[in-house]
Coordinates of C-alpha atoms in Angstrom, one line a residue:
M1 CA 132.4 170.8 43.7
H2 CA 128.6 170.8 43.3
A3 CA 126.9 173.9 41.9
W4 CA 125.0 174.6 45.1
K5 CA 128.3 174.5 47.1
K6 CA 129.8 177.1 44.7
Q7 CA 126.6 179.2 45.1
R8 CA 126.7 179.0 48.9
T9 CA 130.4 180.0 48.9
N10 CA 129.7 183.0 46.7
T11 CA 126.4 184.2 48.3
G12 CA 126.5 182.7 51.8
A13 CA 123.3 180.7 51.3
K14 CA 122.0 177.5 49.6
P15 CA 119.5 177.7 46.7
S16 CA 116.0 178.5 48.0
Y17 CA 114.1 175.5 46.5
N18 CA 110.5 175.2 47.7
W19 CA 110.4 171.7 49.3
D20 CA 106.7 172.1 50.2
K21 CA 105.5 171.9 46.7
P22 CA 105.1 168.4 45.0
F23 CA 108.6 166.9 44.6
C24 CA 110.1 167.0 41.1
I25 CA 113.5 165.4 40.7
E26 CA 114.3 167.4 37.6
D27 CA 113.5 170.7 39.2
A28 CA 115.7 169.9 42.2
R29 CA 118.5 168.7 39.9
Q30 CA 118.4 172.0 38.0
E31 CA 118.2 174.1 41.1
Y32 CA 121.2 172.4 42.8
G33 CA 123.2 171.4 39.8
W34 CA 123.1 167.7 40.7
E35 CA 124.5 165.2 38.3
D36 CA 123.1 161.8 37.2
T37 CA 125.6 159.9 39.3
D38 CA 124.9 161.9 42.5
Y39 CA 122.9 160.1 45.3
I40 CA 119.9 161.3 47.2
M41 CA 118.7 159.3 50.2
G42 CA 115.7 159.0 52.5
I43 CA 115.2 157.7 56.1
D44 CA 112.1 156.4 57.8
E45 CA 111.1 154.2 60.7
A46 CA 108.6 151.6 61.8
G47 CA 107.5 150.5 65.3
R48 CA 108.3 153.8 67.0
G49 CA 105.0 153.8 69.0
S50 CA 104.9 150.1 69.7
V51 CA 104.9 148.9 73.3
L52 CA 106.9 145.8 72.4
G53 CA 109.4 144.6 69.8
S54 CA 112.0 146.5 68.0
M55 CA 112.0 150.0 66.4
I56 CA 113.4 149.8 62.9
Y57 CA 115.1 152.7 61.2
A58 CA 116.0 152.3 57.5
G59 CA 117.7 154.4 55.0
M60 CA 118.1 154.0 51.2
A61 CA 119.9 155.9 48.6
C62 CA 119.7 156.0 44.8
R63 CA 121.5 157.9 42.1
L64 CA 119.5 160.5 40.2
C65 CA 119.7 158.4 37.1
D66 CA 118.0 155.5 39.0
H67 CA 115.3 157.5 40.6
E68 CA 112.8 156.7 37.9
T69 CA 113.4 153.0 38.4
L70 CA 112.4 153.4 42.1
V71 CA 109.3 155.4 41.2
G72 CA 108.4 152.6 38.7
Y73 CA 108.2 150.1 41.5
G74 CA 105.2 152.0 42.8
V75 CA 106.7 153.0 46.1
D76 CA 104.5 154.9 48.5
D77 CA 104.0 155.3 52.2
S78 CA 104.4 151.7 53.4
K79 CA 101.1 152.0 55.4
A80 CA 99.2 152.7 52.1
L81 CA 100.4 149.4 50.6
T82 CA 99.2 145.9 51.1
D83 CA 101.5 143.5 52.9
V84 CA 102.1 141.5 49.7
R85 CA 103.1 144.6 47.7
R86 CA 105.4 145.9 50.5
R87 CA 107.3 142.6 50.6
Q88 CA 107.6 142.5 46.8
M89 CA 109.0 146.0 46.8
F90 CA 111.3 145.2 49.8
E91 CA 112.9 142.5 47.7
Q92 CA 113.1 144.7 44.6
I93 CA 114.9 147.4 46.5
K94 CA 117.3 145.0 48.3
N95 CA 118.1 143.1 45.1
N96 CA 118.9 146.2 43.0
D97 CA 122.7 146.7 43.2
N98 CA 122.3 150.3 42.1
F99 CA 120.6 151.1 45.4
K100 CA 122.3 151.5 48.8
Y101 CA 120.5 150.8 52.0
M102 CA 121.0 150.4 55.7
I103 CA 118.7 148.9 58.3
D104 CA 119.1 149.7 62.0
E105 CA 117.2 147.5 64.5
I106 CA 116.9 149.2 67.9
T107 CA 115.7 146.4 70.2
P108 CA 113.3 146.9 73.1
Q109 CA 116.3 146.1 75.4
D110 CA 118.2 148.9 73.8
I111 CA 115.3 151.3 74.1
S112 CA 114.6 150.4 77.8
R113 CA 118.3 150.6 78.7
Q114 CA 118.7 154.0 77.1
Q115 CA 115.5 155.4 78.5
L116 CA 115.8 154.0 82.0
G117 CA 119.6 154.3 82.4
R118 CA 121.4 156.9 84.6
A119 CA 121.8 159.2 81.5
A120 CA 118.3 158.7 80.3
Q121 CA 117.6 159.5 76.7
S122 CA 114.3 160.4 75.1
L123 CA 112.9 158.3 72.2
N124 CA 113.4 161.4 70.0
K125 CA 117.1 161.4 70.8
I126 CA 117.4 157.6 70.2
S127 CA 115.7 158.2 66.8
H128 CA 117.9 161.1 65.9
N129 CA 121.0 159.1 66.7
S130 CA 119.9 156.3 64.5
A131 CA 119.2 158.6 61.6
I132 CA 122.6 160.3 62.0
G133 CA 124.3 156.9 62.0
I134 CA 122.5 155.8 58.8
I135 CA 123.4 159.0 57.0
A136 CA 127.0 158.6 58.1
D137 CA 127.0 155.0 56.9
I138 CA 125.7 155.8 53.4
K139 CA 127.9 158.8 53.2
E140 CA 131.0 156.7 53.9
R141 CA 130.0 154.3 51.2
V142 CA 129.3 156.8 48.4
G143 CA 131.5 159.7 49.5
D144 CA 130.8 163.2 48.3
K145 CA 128.4 161.8 45.7
L146 CA 125.7 161.9 48.4
V147 CA 124.1 165.3 47.9
A148 CA 120.7 165.3 49.8
C149 CA 118.8 163.5 52.5
F150 CA 115.1 163.5 53.1
V151 CA 113.8 162.6 56.6
D152 CA 110.4 162.4 58.3
V153 CA 109.8 164.7 61.3
V154 CA 110.8 163.4 64.7
G155 CA 110.1 166.1 67.4
P156 CA 110.1 169.8 66.5
Q157 CA 110.8 170.0 62.7
E158 CA 113.0 173.1 62.8
L159 CA 115.2 171.7 65.7
Y160 CA 115.7 168.4 63.9
Q161 CA 116.5 170.2 60.6
N162 CA 119.1 172.3 62.3
K163 CA 120.6 169.4 64.1
L164 CA 121.1 167.4 60.9
N165 CA 122.4 170.5 59.1
R166 CA 125.0 171.0 61.8
Q167 CA 126.0 167.3 61.6
F168 CA 126.1 167.2 57.8
P169 CA 126.7 170.8 56.5
D170 CA 127.7 169.6 53.0
L171 CA 124.3 167.9 52.4
V172 CA 120.9 169.3 51.5
I173 CA 118.8 168.2 54.4
V174 CA 115.0 168.2 54.1
V175 CA 112.9 167.4 57.1
R176 CA 109.2 167.2 56.4
S177 CA 106.1 165.7 58.0
K178 CA 104.7 162.7 56.0
A179 CA 108.0 162.6 54.0
D180 CA 107.3 158.9 53.2
S181 CA 104.4 160.0 51.0
L182 CA 106.2 163.0 49.5
F183 CA 109.7 161.7 48.5
P184 CA 110.1 158.3 46.8
V185 CA 113.5 157.6 48.5
V186 CA 111.7 158.0 51.9
S187 CA 108.9 155.7 50.6
G188 CA 111.6 153.1 49.8
A189 CA 113.1 153.5 53.3
S190 CA 109.6 153.2 54.8
I191 CA 109.1 149.9 53.0
L192 CA 112.4 148.6 54.2
A193 CA 111.6 149.6 57.8
K194 CA 108.0 148.3 57.8
V195 CA 108.8 144.9 56.4
T196 CA 111.7 144.4 58.7
R197 CA 109.6 145.4 61.7
D198 CA 106.8 142.9 60.6
V199 CA 109.3 140.1 60.2
T200 CA 110.9 140.7 63.6
T201 CA 107.5 140.9 65.3
E202 CA 106.3 137.7 63.6
A203 CA 109.5 136.0 64.9
I204 CA 108.2 136.7 68.5
D205 CA 105.1 134.7 67.7
N206 CA 106.9 131.9 65.9
D207 CA 109.8 131.4 68.3
G208 CA 107.6 131.6 71.4
L209 CA 108.7 132.6 74.9
P210 CA 109.4 129.7 77.4
H211 CA 107.3 129.8 80.6
V212 CA 105.2 132.6 79.3
P213 CA 101.5 131.7 78.6
S214 CA 101.6 133.5 75.3
V215 CA 97.9 133.7 74.9
G216 CA 97.4 134.5 71.2
T217 CA 99.9 136.5 69.3
V218 CA 101.4 139.9 70.0
G219 CA 99.5 141.5 67.1
S220 CA 101.0 144.7 65.8
G221 CA 102.5 145.5 69.2
Y222 CA 100.9 148.9 69.5
P223 CA 99.0 149.8 72.7
A224 CA 95.7 150.5 70.8
D225 CA 95.8 147.1 69.1
P226 CA 93.2 144.8 70.9
V227 CA 95.4 141.8 70.1
A228 CA 98.4 143.4 71.7
K229 CA 96.4 144.6 74.7
E230 CA 95.1 141.0 75.2
W231 CA 98.7 139.7 75.1
L232 CA 99.8 142.2 77.7
K233 CA 96.9 141.4 79.9
K234 CA 97.4 137.6 79.8
N235 CA 101.2 137.5 79.9
T236 CA 102.1 139.6 83.0
H237 CA 104.4 138.2 85.6
R238 CA 103.8 139.5 89.1
L239 CA 107.5 140.1 89.8
F240 CA 109.3 140.5 86.5
V241 CA 106.3 142.2 84.8
F242 CA 107.2 141.0 81.2
P243 CA 110.0 139.4 79.3
N244 CA 112.3 141.9 77.7
I245 CA 110.6 142.1 74.4
I246 CA 108.7 144.9 76.2
R247 CA 109.7 148.6 76.3
F248 CA 109.5 149.0 80.1
D249 CA 109.3 152.8 80.0
W250 CA 106.0 152.8 78.1
Q251 CA 103.0 154.1 80.1
P252 CA 100.8 151.1 79.4
V253 CA 103.5 148.9 80.9
K254 CA 103.7 151.1 83.9
D255 CA 100.0 151.1 84.3
I256 CA 99.9 147.3 84.3
E257 CA 102.8 147.1 86.7
A258 CA 101.1 149.4 89.2
V259 CA 97.9 147.2 89.3
K260 CA 99.1 143.6 88.8
C261 CA 102.7 143.4 90.0
I262 CA 104.4 143.2 93.3
R263 CA 106.0 146.5 94.5
V264 CA 109.7 146.1 95.3
D265 CA 111.5 148.8 97.4
W266 CA 115.3 148.8 97.2
N267 CA 116.7 150.1 100.5
G268 CA 120.3 150.8 101.5
N269 CA 123.4 150.9 99.4
W270 CA 123.4 148.0 97.0
E271 CA 126.4 149.1 95.0
G272 CA 128.8 146.7 96.7
E273 CA 126.3 143.9 97.3
L274 CA 125.0 143.4 93.8
P275 CA 128.0 141.5 92.5
E276 CA 127.8 139.2 95.5
L277 CA 124.1 138.6 94.9
F278 CA 124.3 138.0 91.2
G279 CA 127.9 136.7 90.8
N280 CA 130.6 137.9 88.5
S281 CA 130.4 138.0 84.7
K282 CA 131.7 134.4 84.4
T283 CA 129.0 133.0 86.7
K284 CA 126.2 131.1 84.8
K285 CA 123.0 133.1 84.8
W286 CA 120.1 131.9 86.8
Q287 CA 117.9 129.5 84.8
Y288 CA 114.8 131.6 85.3
F289 CA 116.6 134.7 83.9
Q290 CA 117.7 132.8 80.9
E291 CA 114.2 131.4 80.2
M292 CA 112.6 134.8 80.5
F293 CA 115.2 136.5 78.2
L294 CA 116.2 138.7 81.1
S295 CA 119.7 139.9 82.1
H296 CA 121.1 140.3 85.6

């Protein structure tokens, strides 16, 4: 049993380490009684605010005895690094057998389906569920040697902290804003997420989309990016709006839809008629739906 678990059993509370001061692995080790072979992990995302493409969540874990190796790579908030350095560190982290990692790609189709479905979920809840899944995956692989998890804020900090504490009561959970610049394990996760997001976004440009003009590239995919805004402007379909690389619940998409697209009103009870219109699951999809990467 870890020392902090014994202390909580005896006093009813965890050690009161000040996580708002600059992080020092040795101070935390001493406070909680962690051992060299214990693991700490971090989680971060990339592409959360993008209007197109996937949102990537990544987690990485390292033993305390390997923490200095991670620091030696020069890890930092991925946005503070050049693309070349990010990709170099990405390979270093992935190729180091002493590190554990997991990458969760949440596609725009997944996001649209969850946000626009009957049981609509917020992007915060989608993000929380991904983080919980990553922690559970790493925990399953290293067992009770996982002692702490550091996570960037998504939504109200205290609510997120409490949610993760309830889910993983045996872990030290630290939720902080800008965690990717405070804790090296979160910096490592940030690099994994950012590079994966860049690669998947580049694939949209490289693979192309049949029967879509594809004027220029999609850029970063963020609404404020002039390149992404131009792509959205030039690649709008009057009926289907966009192919499903788009997150259809995003306000910029709704704004374009309202101005440039045909309004369709669904009247009457379609529950029994939809299978007849679209065929059963064994029926071949319409060619246009296939070409536009749409499902029916």
